[in-house]
Amino acid sequence: MFARTCLAVVAALCLHAPVMAQPSSVTRTEDVIYGRRDNLALTLDVFGPPKGKANGAGVIICISGDFKSDKAYLGLAERLIFPEFLDRGYTVFAVQHGSQPRFTVPEIVEDMHRAVRFIKANAKKHGVNPDKLGIAGMSSGGHLSLMMGVAGKPGDPAAADPVDRESSKVAAVACFFPVTDFQAFEANPPKGFAPDALFPFREFDAKAGKFTTVTPERRRELGRDCSPLHCATKDAAPVRILHGDKDELVPLSQSERLIERLKQFDVVCELGVKKGMTHSARQAVPHLPEIREWFDRYLLEKK
């Protein structure tokens, strides 16, 4: 779905975006293993703010495009996104998840639940209050951010693993042009979208002794279960979404419908419609202060 766009985004960022170097006193802890899937390590990097600036809050950044997560995306985010938060004293947790096509979207969502729990369990080591964590992302990263914000799960006090005792709920969400309802893509697919592109699910058929493709009905059920629109409740964290009115890949209606649903639950939420903006990370970067200001308001209680 997003593959061609994500390649274009990477190229555009490299060619057109300004370089924002990290201050020399920013610290980085690389490749922290927060979990494993199929015996493959799931990792995150921790970026500490300049000395003397730490504010005790953290921002989790979903390193994700097309539900893929790699070092190229991380490198761009380090240059173009993280300084907005580090310069204001936030600790940044850059999370990489399992990637498509090897892993499905529901598995990737579970990776993010694990990551948030791990960050909470280890937050104090990095000078962060686990109750002051926000989460952000673009496109598929926006979707994953919203899943943590509207459908964070409680911890299990009896779990053997202390990480699993933590909840995956966050205190605030802010994101760009997210997918909020996968079912809508099947009903009205954008140009170039394959209905099963995000859900090439296989389930084991014991009688046949092999994995077989799920039915369209089962695929829609799975899509609903990992759509923020259908997971939202009154317990959702404050949500801010920024979305362009010229986005032809993820229609603005995806964000409008979620905001309408959240308002029905009296959840604090805002939608910023950006005139002329497409599904473009390059166009999104100048609006990062609005993302950071949301976290200032709900993590630092700044008006």
PDB file of C-alpha atoms in Angstrom:
ATOM      1  CA  MET A   1       0.000   0.000   0.000  1.00  0.00           C
ATOM      2  CA  PHE A   2       2.552   2.553   1.104  1.00  0.00           C
ATOM      3  CA  ALA A   3       5.697   1.123  -0.518  1.00  0.00           C
ATOM      4  CA  ARG A   4       6.134   3.503  -3.431  1.00  0.00           C
ATOM      5  CA  THR A   5       5.158   6.489  -1.333  1.00  0.00           C
ATOM      6  CA  CYS A   6       7.625   5.583   1.419  1.00  0.00           C
ATOM      7  CA  LEU A   7      10.483   5.325  -1.073  1.00  0.00           C
ATOM      8  CA  ALA A   8       9.520   8.722  -2.421  1.00  0.00           C
ATOM      9  CA  VAL A   9       9.348  10.111   1.113  1.00  0.00           C
ATOM     10  CA  VAL A  10      12.867   8.904   1.889  1.00  0.00           C
ATOM     11  CA  ALA A  11      14.202  10.444  -1.309  1.00  0.00           C
ATOM     12  CA  ALA A  12      12.387  13.721  -0.717  1.00  0.00           C
ATOM     13  CA  LEU A  13      13.641  14.003   2.827  1.00  0.00           C
ATOM     14  CA  CYS A  14      17.206  13.353   1.770  1.00  0.00           C
ATOM     15  CA  LEU A  15      17.064  15.911  -1.021  1.00  0.00           C
ATOM     16  CA  HIS A  16      14.954  18.709   0.409  1.00  0.00           C
ATOM     17  CA  ALA A  17      14.787  18.624   4.188  1.00  0.00           C
ATOM     18  CA  PRO A  18      17.138  20.762   6.267  1.00  0.00           C
ATOM     19  CA  VAL A  19      19.776  19.032   8.337  1.00  0.00           C
ATOM     20  CA  MET A  20      19.225  19.576  12.057  1.00  0.00           C
ATOM     21  CA  ALA A  21      22.294  18.262  13.823  1.00  0.00           C
ATOM     22  CA  GLN A  22      21.955  16.828  17.293  1.00  0.00           C
ATOM     23  CA  PRO A  23      23.644  18.824  20.072  1.00  0.00           C
ATOM     24  CA  SER A  24      26.955  17.254  21.042  1.00  0.00           C
ATOM     25  CA  SER A  25      25.691  16.503  24.551  1.00  0.00           C
ATOM     26  CA  VAL A  26      22.785  14.347  23.329  1.00  0.00           C
ATOM     27  CA  THR A  27      23.299  10.754  24.458  1.00  0.00           C
ATOM     28  CA  ARG A  28      22.325   7.618  22.570  1.00  0.00           C
ATOM     29  CA  THR A  29      21.918   4.021  23.673  1.00  0.00           C
ATOM     30  CA  GLU A  30      21.614   1.815  20.593  1.00  0.00           C
ATOM     31  CA  ASP A  31      19.923  -1.498  19.878  1.00  0.00           C
ATOM     32  CA  VAL A  32      18.271  -2.077  23.236  1.00  0.00           C
ATOM     33  CA  ILE A  33      16.400  -5.381  22.940  1.00  0.00           C
ATOM     34  CA  TYR A  34      12.830  -4.971  24.178  1.00  0.00           C
ATOM     35  CA  GLY A  35      11.517  -8.325  22.976  1.00  0.00           C
ATOM     36  CA  ARG A  36      11.799 -11.114  20.442  1.00  0.00           C
ATOM     37  CA  ARG A  37       9.571 -12.471  17.689  1.00  0.00           C
ATOM     38  CA  ASP A  38      10.395 -15.766  15.981  1.00  0.00           C
ATOM     39  CA  ASN A  39      13.712 -15.531  17.842  1.00  0.00           C
ATOM     40  CA  LEU A  40      14.514 -12.227  16.113  1.00  0.00           C
ATOM     41  CA  ALA A  41      15.466  -9.315  18.356  1.00  0.00           C
ATOM     42  CA  LEU A  42      13.140  -6.318  18.518  1.00  0.00           C
ATOM     43  CA  THR A  43      15.123  -3.185  19.311  1.00  0.00           C
ATOM     44  CA  LEU A  44      14.809   0.447  20.282  1.00  0.00           C
ATOM     45  CA  ASP A  45      17.283   3.302  20.647  1.00  0.00           C
ATOM     46  CA  VAL A  46      17.188   5.770  23.533  1.00  0.00           C
ATOM     47  CA  PHE A  47      18.192   9.397  22.943  1.00  0.00           C
ATOM     48  CA  GLY A  48      18.810  11.544  26.007  1.00  0.00           C
ATOM     49  CA  PRO A  49      18.384  15.349  25.866  1.00  0.00           C
ATOM     50  CA  PRO A  50      21.308  17.767  26.283  1.00  0.00           C
ATOM     51  CA  LYS A  51      22.768  17.917  29.765  1.00  0.00           C
ATOM     52  CA  GLY A  52      20.676  19.998  32.136  1.00  0.00           C
ATOM     53  CA  LYS A  53      17.598  20.070  29.882  1.00  0.00           C
ATOM     54  CA  ALA A  54      15.810  16.842  30.849  1.00  0.00           C
ATOM     55  CA  ASN A  55      12.159  17.488  31.744  1.00  0.00           C
ATOM     56  CA  GLY A  56      11.308  13.997  33.010  1.00  0.00           C
ATOM     57  CA  ALA A  57       8.970  13.146  30.127  1.00  0.00           C
ATOM     58  CA  GLY A  58       9.483  10.821  27.178  1.00  0.00           C
ATOM     59  CA  VAL A  59       8.315  10.633  23.574  1.00  0.00           C
ATOM     60  CA  ILE A  60       8.072   7.267  21.850  1.00  0.00           C
ATOM     61  CA  ILE A  61       8.618   7.547  18.100  1.00  0.00           C
ATOM     62  CA  CYS A  62       7.341   4.697  15.911  1.00  0.00           C
ATOM     63  CA  ILE A  63       9.992   4.155  13.244  1.00  0.00           C
ATOM     64  CA  SER A  64       7.574   2.916  10.630  1.00  0.00           C
ATOM     65  CA  GLY A  65       6.582   3.378   7.006  1.00  0.00           C
ATOM     66  CA  ASP A  66       4.501   0.883   5.023  1.00  0.00           C
ATOM     67  CA  PHE A  67       4.584  -1.146   8.259  1.00  0.00           C
ATOM     68  CA  LYS A  68       8.290  -1.627   7.707  1.00  0.00           C
ATOM     69  CA  SER A  69      10.934  -0.478  10.169  1.00  0.00           C
ATOM     70  CA  ASP A  70      14.619  -0.099   9.370  1.00  0.00           C
ATOM     71  CA  LYS A  71      17.785   1.888  10.044  1.00  0.00           C
ATOM     72  CA  ALA A  72      17.236   4.165   7.044  1.00  0.00           C
ATOM     73  CA  TYR A  73      13.996   5.482   8.554  1.00  0.00           C
ATOM     74  CA  LEU A  74      15.681   5.738  11.946  1.00  0.00           C
ATOM     75  CA  GLY A  75      18.551   7.779  10.533  1.00  0.00           C
ATOM     76  CA  LEU A  76      16.175  10.247   8.904  1.00  0.00           C
ATOM     77  CA  ALA A  77      14.101  10.561  12.051  1.00  0.00           C
ATOM     78  CA  GLU A  78      17.234  11.216  14.102  1.00  0.00           C
ATOM     79  CA  ARG A  79      18.161  14.122  11.840  1.00  0.00           C
ATOM     80  CA  LEU A  80      14.761  15.618  11.130  1.00  0.00           C
ATOM     81  CA  ILE A  81      12.365  14.735  13.944  1.00  0.00           C
ATOM     82  CA  PHE A  82      14.153  14.024  17.208  1.00  0.00           C
ATOM     83  CA  PRO A  83      15.746  17.498  17.671  1.00  0.00           C
ATOM     84  CA  GLU A  84      12.285  19.053  18.092  1.00  0.00           C
ATOM     85  CA  PHE A  85      11.840  16.978  21.245  1.00  0.00           C
ATOM     86  CA  LEU A  86      15.397  16.622  22.535  1.00  0.00           C
ATOM     87  CA  ASP A  87      16.002  20.373  22.472  1.00  0.00           C
ATOM     88  CA  ARG A  88      12.975  20.805  24.763  1.00  0.00           C
ATOM     89  CA  GLY A  89      14.185  18.228  27.258  1.00  0.00           C
ATOM     90  CA  TYR A  90      12.277  15.133  26.176  1.00  0.00           C
ATOM     91  CA  THR A  91      13.918  11.720  26.161  1.00  0.00           C
ATOM     92  CA  VAL A  92      13.215  10.008  22.825  1.00  0.00           C
ATOM     93  CA  PHE A  93      12.574   6.281  22.528  1.00  0.00           C
ATOM     94  CA  ALA A  94      12.878   5.253  18.874  1.00  0.00           C
ATOM     95  CA  VAL A  95      11.089   1.929  18.442  1.00  0.00           C
ATOM     96  CA  GLN A  96      11.640  -0.454  15.545  1.00  0.00           C
ATOM     97  CA  HIS A  97       9.079  -3.211  15.087  1.00  0.00           C
ATOM     98  CA  GLY A  98       8.901  -6.412  13.072  1.00  0.00           C
ATOM     99  CA  SER A  99       8.321  -5.596   9.404  1.00  0.00           C
ATOM    100  CA  GLN A 100       6.005  -6.644   6.641  1.00  0.00           C
ATOM    101  CA  PRO A 101       5.806  -8.894   4.713  1.00  0.00           C
ATOM    102  CA  ARG A 102       7.304 -11.310   7.241  1.00  0.00           C
ATOM    103  CA  PHE A 103       5.004 -10.141  10.032  1.00  0.00           C
ATOM    104  CA  THR A 104       1.365  -9.087   9.884  1.00  0.00           C
ATOM    105  CA  VAL A 105      -0.105  -5.840  11.150  1.00  0.00           C
ATOM    106  CA  PRO A 106      -1.628  -7.451  14.285  1.00  0.00           C
ATOM    107  CA  GLU A 107       1.796  -8.888  15.138  1.00  0.00           C
ATOM    108  CA  ILE A 108       3.362  -5.463  14.622  1.00  0.00           C
ATOM    109  CA  VAL A 109       0.754  -3.910  16.917  1.00  0.00           C
ATOM    110  CA  GLU A 110       1.725  -6.459  19.565  1.00  0.00           C
ATOM    111  CA  ASP A 111       5.376  -5.459  19.107  1.00  0.00           C
ATOM    112  CA  MET A 112       4.403  -1.902  19.988  1.00  0.00           C
ATOM    113  CA  HIS A 113       2.488  -2.998  23.084  1.00  0.00           C
ATOM    114  CA  ARG A 114       5.616  -4.843  24.194  1.00  0.00           C
ATOM    115  CA  ALA A 115       7.812  -1.817  23.461  1.00  0.00           C
ATOM    116  CA  VAL A 116       5.664   0.552  25.531  1.00  0.00           C
ATOM    117  CA  ARG A 117       5.632  -1.895  28.432  1.00  0.00           C
ATOM    118  CA  PHE A 118       9.402  -2.280  28.240  1.00  0.00           C
ATOM    119  CA  ILE A 119       9.925   1.481  28.167  1.00  0.00           C
ATOM    120  CA  LYS A 120       7.700   1.927  31.217  1.00  0.00           C
ATOM    121  CA  ALA A 121       9.527  -0.818  33.102  1.00  0.00           C
ATOM    122  CA  ASN A 122      12.865   0.875  32.401  1.00  0.00           C
ATOM    123  CA  ALA A 123      11.826   4.542  32.281  1.00  0.00           C
ATOM    124  CA  LYS A 124      13.393   5.550  35.591  1.00  0.00           C
ATOM    125  CA  LYS A 125      16.799   4.334  34.384  1.00  0.00           C
ATOM    126  CA  HIS A 126      16.588   7.108  31.806  1.00  0.00           C
ATOM    127  CA  GLY A 127      15.229   9.770  34.156  1.00  0.00           C
ATOM    128  CA  VAL A 128      11.701   9.503  32.769  1.00  0.00           C
ATOM    129  CA  ASN A 129       8.421   9.336  34.663  1.00  0.00           C
ATOM    130  CA  PRO A 130       6.562   6.304  33.201  1.00  0.00           C
ATOM    131  CA  ASP A 131       3.295   8.201  33.578  1.00  0.00           C
ATOM    132  CA  LYS A 132       4.592  10.961  31.288  1.00  0.00           C
ATOM    133  CA  LEU A 133       5.034   9.120  28.008  1.00  0.00           C
ATOM    134  CA  GLY A 134       3.673  10.341  24.692  1.00  0.00           C
ATOM    135  CA  ILE A 135       3.798   8.552  21.355  1.00  0.00           C
ATOM    136  CA  ALA A 136       4.075   9.827  17.784  1.00  0.00           C
ATOM    137  CA  GLY A 137       4.487   8.612  14.220  1.00  0.00           C
ATOM    138  CA  MET A 138       3.655   9.200  10.570  1.00  0.00           C
ATOM    139  CA  SER A 139       1.456   7.080   8.298  1.00  0.00           C
ATOM    140  CA  SER A 140       1.772   3.475   9.536  1.00  0.00           C
ATOM    141  CA  GLY A 141       3.668   4.920  12.508  1.00  0.00           C
ATOM    142  CA  GLY A 142       0.660   7.138  13.114  1.00  0.00           C
ATOM    143  CA  HIS A 143      -1.623   4.120  13.077  1.00  0.00           C
ATOM    144  CA  LEU A 144       0.577   2.302  15.603  1.00  0.00           C
ATOM    145  CA  SER A 145       0.709   5.403  17.799  1.00  0.00           C
ATOM    146  CA  LEU A 146      -3.073   5.596  17.827  1.00  0.00           C
ATOM    147  CA  MET A 147      -3.410   1.914  18.678  1.00  0.00           C
ATOM    148  CA  MET A 148      -1.347   2.523  21.808  1.00  0.00           C
ATOM    149  CA  GLY A 149      -3.289   5.684  22.610  1.00  0.00           C
ATOM    150  CA  VAL A 150      -6.824   4.388  22.121  1.00  0.00           C
ATOM    151  CA  ALA A 151      -6.324   0.687  22.845  1.00  0.00           C
ATOM    152  CA  GLY A 152      -3.477   0.438  25.335  1.00  0.00           C
ATOM    153  CA  LYS A 153      -3.702  -2.725  27.420  1.00  0.00           C
ATOM    154  CA  PRO A 154      -3.452  -3.164  31.191  1.00  0.00           C
ATOM    155  CA  GLY A 155      -0.546  -5.034  32.698  1.00  0.00           C
ATOM    156  CA  ASP A 156      -0.755  -8.446  34.319  1.00  0.00           C
ATOM    157  CA  PRO A 157       0.264  -8.137  37.992  1.00  0.00           C
ATOM    158  CA  ALA A 158       0.869 -11.895  38.157  1.00  0.00           C
ATOM    159  CA  ALA A 159       3.137 -12.063  35.098  1.00  0.00           C
ATOM    160  CA  ALA A 160       6.510 -13.749  35.556  1.00  0.00           C
ATOM    161  CA  ASP A 161       8.127 -11.177  33.267  1.00  0.00           C
ATOM    162  CA  PRO A 162       8.174  -7.777  35.038  1.00  0.00           C
ATOM    163  CA  VAL A 163       7.760  -6.057  31.671  1.00  0.00           C
ATOM    164  CA  ASP A 164       4.371  -7.717  31.233  1.00  0.00           C
ATOM    165  CA  ARG A 165       3.233  -6.279  34.555  1.00  0.00           C
ATOM    166  CA  GLU A 166       3.275  -2.808  32.988  1.00  0.00           C
ATOM    167  CA  SER A 167       0.401  -1.419  30.941  1.00  0.00           C
ATOM    168  CA  SER A 168       0.879  -0.295  27.349  1.00  0.00           C
ATOM    169  CA  LYS A 169      -1.228   2.822  27.840  1.00  0.00           C
ATOM    170  CA  VAL A 170       0.334   6.205  27.082  1.00  0.00           C
ATOM    171  CA  ALA A 171      -0.496   9.688  28.328  1.00  0.00           C
ATOM    172  CA  ALA A 172      -0.840  11.437  24.950  1.00  0.00           C
ATOM    173  CA  VAL A 173      -0.769  10.762  21.205  1.00  0.00           C
ATOM    174  CA  ALA A 174       0.131  13.056  18.314  1.00  0.00           C
ATOM    175  CA  CYS A 175       0.589  11.853  14.756  1.00  0.00           C
ATOM    176  CA  PHE A 176       0.433  12.563  11.031  1.00  0.00           C
ATOM    177  CA  PHE A 177      -1.919  11.107   8.380  1.00  0.00           C
ATOM    178  CA  PRO A 178      -2.680   7.765  10.063  1.00  0.00           C
ATOM    179  CA  VAL A 179      -4.734   4.826   8.888  1.00  0.00           C
ATOM    180  CA  THR A 180      -7.639   4.499  11.326  1.00  0.00           C
ATOM    181  CA  ASP A 181      -9.984   2.045   9.581  1.00  0.00           C
ATOM    182  CA  PHE A 182      -8.620  -0.733   7.381  1.00  0.00           C
ATOM    183  CA  GLN A 183     -12.106  -1.846   6.404  1.00  0.00           C
ATOM    184  CA  ALA A 184     -12.646   1.448   4.609  1.00  0.00           C
ATOM    185  CA  PHE A 185      -9.781   0.639   2.251  1.00  0.00           C
ATOM    186  CA  GLU A 186     -11.534  -2.519   1.094  1.00  0.00           C
ATOM    187  CA  ALA A 187     -14.814  -0.660   0.577  1.00  0.00           C
ATOM    188  CA  ASN A 188     -13.210   2.280  -1.242  1.00  0.00           C
ATOM    189  CA  PRO A 189      -9.560   1.475  -2.056  1.00  0.00           C
ATOM    190  CA  PRO A 190      -7.240   4.306  -3.077  1.00  0.00           C
ATOM    191  CA  LYS A 191      -5.452   4.069  -6.415  1.00  0.00           C
ATOM    192  CA  GLY A 192      -2.959   1.213  -6.494  1.00  0.00           C
ATOM    193  CA  PHE A 193      -4.211  -0.394  -3.282  1.00  0.00           C
ATOM    194  CA  ALA A 194      -4.534  -4.185  -3.161  1.00  0.00           C
ATOM    195  CA  PRO A 195      -7.337  -5.147  -0.726  1.00  0.00           C
ATOM    196  CA  ASP A 196      -5.227  -7.801   0.997  1.00  0.00           C
ATOM    197  CA  ALA A 197      -1.926  -5.907   0.827  1.00  0.00           C
ATOM    198  CA  LEU A 198      -1.790  -5.177   4.548  1.00  0.00           C
ATOM    199  CA  PHE A 199      -3.254  -8.522   5.536  1.00  0.00           C
ATOM    200  CA  PRO A 200      -1.677 -11.429   3.643  1.00  0.00           C
ATOM    201  CA  PHE A 201      -2.811 -13.665   6.493  1.00  0.00           C
ATOM    202  CA  ARG A 202      -2.255 -17.389   6.662  1.00  0.00           C
ATOM    203  CA  GLU A 203      -3.706 -19.699   9.283  1.00  0.00           C
ATOM    204  CA  PHE A 204      -2.719 -23.289   9.959  1.00  0.00           C
ATOM    205  CA  ASP A 205      -5.183 -25.848   8.620  1.00  0.00           C
ATOM    206  CA  ALA A 206      -4.745 -28.967  10.747  1.00  0.00           C
ATOM    207  CA  LYS A 207      -6.616 -31.173   8.269  1.00  0.00           C
ATOM    208  CA  ALA A 208      -4.516 -30.055   5.327  1.00  0.00           C
ATOM    209  CA  GLY A 209      -1.349 -29.909   7.412  1.00  0.00           C
ATOM    210  CA  LYS A 210      -0.340 -26.526   6.017  1.00  0.00           C
ATOM    211  CA  PHE A 211      -0.940 -22.788   6.236  1.00  0.00           C
ATOM    212  CA  THR A 212      -3.767 -21.508   4.051  1.00  0.00           C
ATOM    213  CA  THR A 213      -4.982 -18.024   3.131  1.00  0.00           C
ATOM    214  CA  VAL A 214      -7.746 -16.692   5.369  1.00  0.00           C
ATOM    215  CA  THR A 215     -11.160 -15.902   3.937  1.00  0.00           C
ATOM    216  CA  PRO A 216     -12.060 -12.299   3.042  1.00  0.00           C
ATOM    217  CA  GLU A 217     -14.466 -12.272   5.993  1.00  0.00           C
ATOM    218  CA  ARG A 218     -11.734 -13.332   8.408  1.00  0.00           C
ATOM    219  CA  ARG A 219      -9.363 -10.755   6.938  1.00  0.00           C
ATOM    220  CA  ARG A 220     -11.922  -7.999   7.495  1.00  0.00           C
ATOM    221  CA  GLU A 221     -12.404  -9.177  11.076  1.00  0.00           C
ATOM    222  CA  LEU A 222      -8.662  -9.013  11.706  1.00  0.00           C
ATOM    223  CA  GLY A 223      -8.512  -5.591  10.083  1.00  0.00           C
ATOM    224  CA  ARG A 224     -11.277  -4.296  12.314  1.00  0.00           C
ATOM    225  CA  ASP A 225      -9.489  -5.563  15.417  1.00  0.00           C
ATOM    226  CA  CYS A 226      -6.429  -3.436  14.671  1.00  0.00           C
ATOM    227  CA  SER A 227      -8.227  -0.305  13.458  1.00  0.00           C
ATOM    228  CA  PRO A 228      -8.151   2.624  15.931  1.00  0.00           C
ATOM    229  CA  LEU A 229     -11.637   3.659  14.803  1.00  0.00           C
ATOM    230  CA  HIS A 230     -13.096   0.392  16.048  1.00  0.00           C
ATOM    231  CA  CYS A 231     -10.913   0.112  19.169  1.00  0.00           C
ATOM    232  CA  ALA A 232     -11.543   3.586  20.568  1.00  0.00           C
ATOM    233  CA  THR A 233     -13.095   3.917  24.029  1.00  0.00           C
ATOM    234  CA  LYS A 234     -13.694   6.626  26.613  1.00  0.00           C
ATOM    235  CA  ASP A 235     -10.337   5.709  28.166  1.00  0.00           C
ATOM    236  CA  ALA A 236      -8.310   6.877  25.159  1.00  0.00           C
ATOM    237  CA  ALA A 237      -5.439   9.294  25.744  1.00  0.00           C
ATOM    238  CA  PRO A 238      -5.620  12.868  24.390  1.00  0.00           C
ATOM    239  CA  VAL A 239      -5.173  12.689  20.599  1.00  0.00           C
ATOM    240  CA  ARG A 240      -3.951  15.252  18.082  1.00  0.00           C
ATOM    241  CA  ILE A 241      -3.853  14.339  14.388  1.00  0.00           C
ATOM    242  CA  LEU A 242      -2.406  16.445  11.577  1.00  0.00           C
ATOM    243  CA  HIS A 243      -3.592  15.466   8.093  1.00  0.00           C
ATOM    244  CA  GLY A 244      -3.382  17.104   4.679  1.00  0.00           C
ATOM    245  CA  ASP A 245      -6.440  17.857   2.570  1.00  0.00           C
ATOM    246  CA  LYS A 246      -4.561  16.691  -0.547  1.00  0.00           C
ATOM    247  CA  ASP A 247      -3.612  13.260   0.791  1.00  0.00           C
ATOM    248  CA  GLU A 248      -4.562  10.756  -1.921  1.00  0.00           C
ATOM    249  CA  LEU A 249      -3.059   7.716  -0.188  1.00  0.00           C
ATOM    250  CA  VAL A 250      -4.679   7.923   3.246  1.00  0.00           C
ATOM    251  CA  PRO A 251      -7.795  10.065   2.824  1.00  0.00           C
ATOM    252  CA  LEU A 252      -8.473  12.864   5.287  1.00  0.00           C
ATOM    253  CA  SER A 253     -11.738  11.103   6.096  1.00  0.00           C
ATOM    254  CA  GLN A 254      -9.738   8.449   7.962  1.00  0.00           C
ATOM    255  CA  SER A 255      -8.751  11.041  10.562  1.00  0.00           C
ATOM    256  CA  GLU A 256     -12.077  12.881  10.504  1.00  0.00           C
ATOM    257  CA  ARG A 257     -14.007   9.731  11.353  1.00  0.00           C
ATOM    258  CA  LEU A 258     -11.734   8.814  14.257  1.00  0.00           C
ATOM    259  CA  ILE A 259     -11.933  12.313  15.732  1.00  0.00           C
ATOM    260  CA  GLU A 260     -15.725  12.178  15.450  1.00  0.00           C
ATOM    261  CA  ARG A 261     -15.735   8.829  17.264  1.00  0.00           C
ATOM    262  CA  LEU A 262     -13.436  10.098  20.028  1.00  0.00           C
ATOM    263  CA  LYS A 263     -15.650  13.128  20.565  1.00  0.00           C
ATOM    264  CA  GLN A 264     -18.597  10.793  21.078  1.00  0.00           C
ATOM    265  CA  PHE A 265     -16.633   9.340  23.997  1.00  0.00           C
ATOM    266  CA  ASP A 266     -15.727  12.849  25.280  1.00  0.00           C
ATOM    267  CA  VAL A 267     -12.036  12.132  24.669  1.00  0.00           C
ATOM    268  CA  VAL A 268      -9.825  15.212  24.359  1.00  0.00           C
ATOM    269  CA  CYS A 269      -8.882  15.356  20.681  1.00  0.00           C
ATOM    270  CA  GLU A 270      -7.994  17.720  17.853  1.00  0.00           C
ATOM    271  CA  LEU A 271      -7.643  17.437  14.088  1.00  0.00           C
ATOM    272  CA  GLY A 272      -5.414  19.907  12.295  1.00  0.00           C
ATOM    273  CA  VAL A 273      -6.226  19.944   8.576  1.00  0.00           C
ATOM    274  CA  LYS A 274      -3.222  21.171   6.595  1.00  0.00           C
ATOM    275  CA  LYS A 275      -4.179  22.906   3.369  1.00  0.00           C
ATOM    276  CA  GLY A 276      -2.326  21.544   0.364  1.00  0.00           C
ATOM    277  CA  MET A 277      -0.413  18.874   2.304  1.00  0.00           C
ATOM    278  CA  THR A 278      -0.159  15.436   0.724  1.00  0.00           C
ATOM    279  CA  HIS A 279       1.004  12.124   2.226  1.00  0.00           C
ATOM    280  CA  SER A 280       4.476  13.573   2.601  1.00  0.00           C
ATOM    281  CA  ALA A 281       6.913  13.415   5.496  1.00  0.00           C
ATOM    282  CA  ARG A 282       8.818  16.334   3.985  1.00  0.00           C
ATOM    283  CA  GLN A 283       5.682  18.486   4.190  1.00  0.00           C
ATOM    284  CA  ALA A 284       4.954  17.210   7.693  1.00  0.00           C
ATOM    285  CA  VAL A 285       8.309  18.129   9.268  1.00  0.00           C
ATOM    286  CA  PRO A 286       7.580  21.899   9.499  1.00  0.00           C
ATOM    287  CA  HIS A 287       4.496  21.059  11.581  1.00  0.00           C
ATOM    288  CA  LEU A 288       6.453  19.131  14.231  1.00  0.00           C
ATOM    289  CA  PRO A 289       6.151  22.010  16.748  1.00  0.00           C
ATOM    290  CA  GLU A 290       2.392  21.323  16.870  1.00  0.00           C
ATOM    291  CA  ILE A 291       3.138  17.726  17.822  1.00  0.00           C
ATOM    292  CA  ARG A 292       5.603  18.816  20.495  1.00  0.00           C
ATOM    293  CA  GLU A 293       3.189  21.444  21.849  1.00  0.00           C
ATOM    294  CA  TRP A 294       0.573  18.727  22.362  1.00  0.00           C
ATOM    295  CA  PHE A 295       3.037  16.817  24.511  1.00  0.00           C
ATOM    296  CA  ASP A 296       3.967  20.004  26.366  1.00  0.00           C
ATOM    297  CA  ARG A 297       0.301  20.398  27.229  1.00  0.00           C
ATOM    298  CA  TYR A 298      -0.495  16.854  28.302  1.00  0.00           C
ATOM    299  CA  LEU A 299       2.851  15.568  29.581  1.00  0.00           C
ATOM    300  CA  LEU A 300       4.243  18.753  31.118  1.00  0.00           C
ATOM    301  CA  GLU A 301       0.882  20.445  31.799  1.00  0.00           C
ATOM    302  CA  LYS A 302       1.904  23.594  29.958  1.00  0.00           C
ATOM    303  CA  LYS A 303      -0.964  25.738  28.707  1.00  0.00           C
TER     304      LYS A 303
END
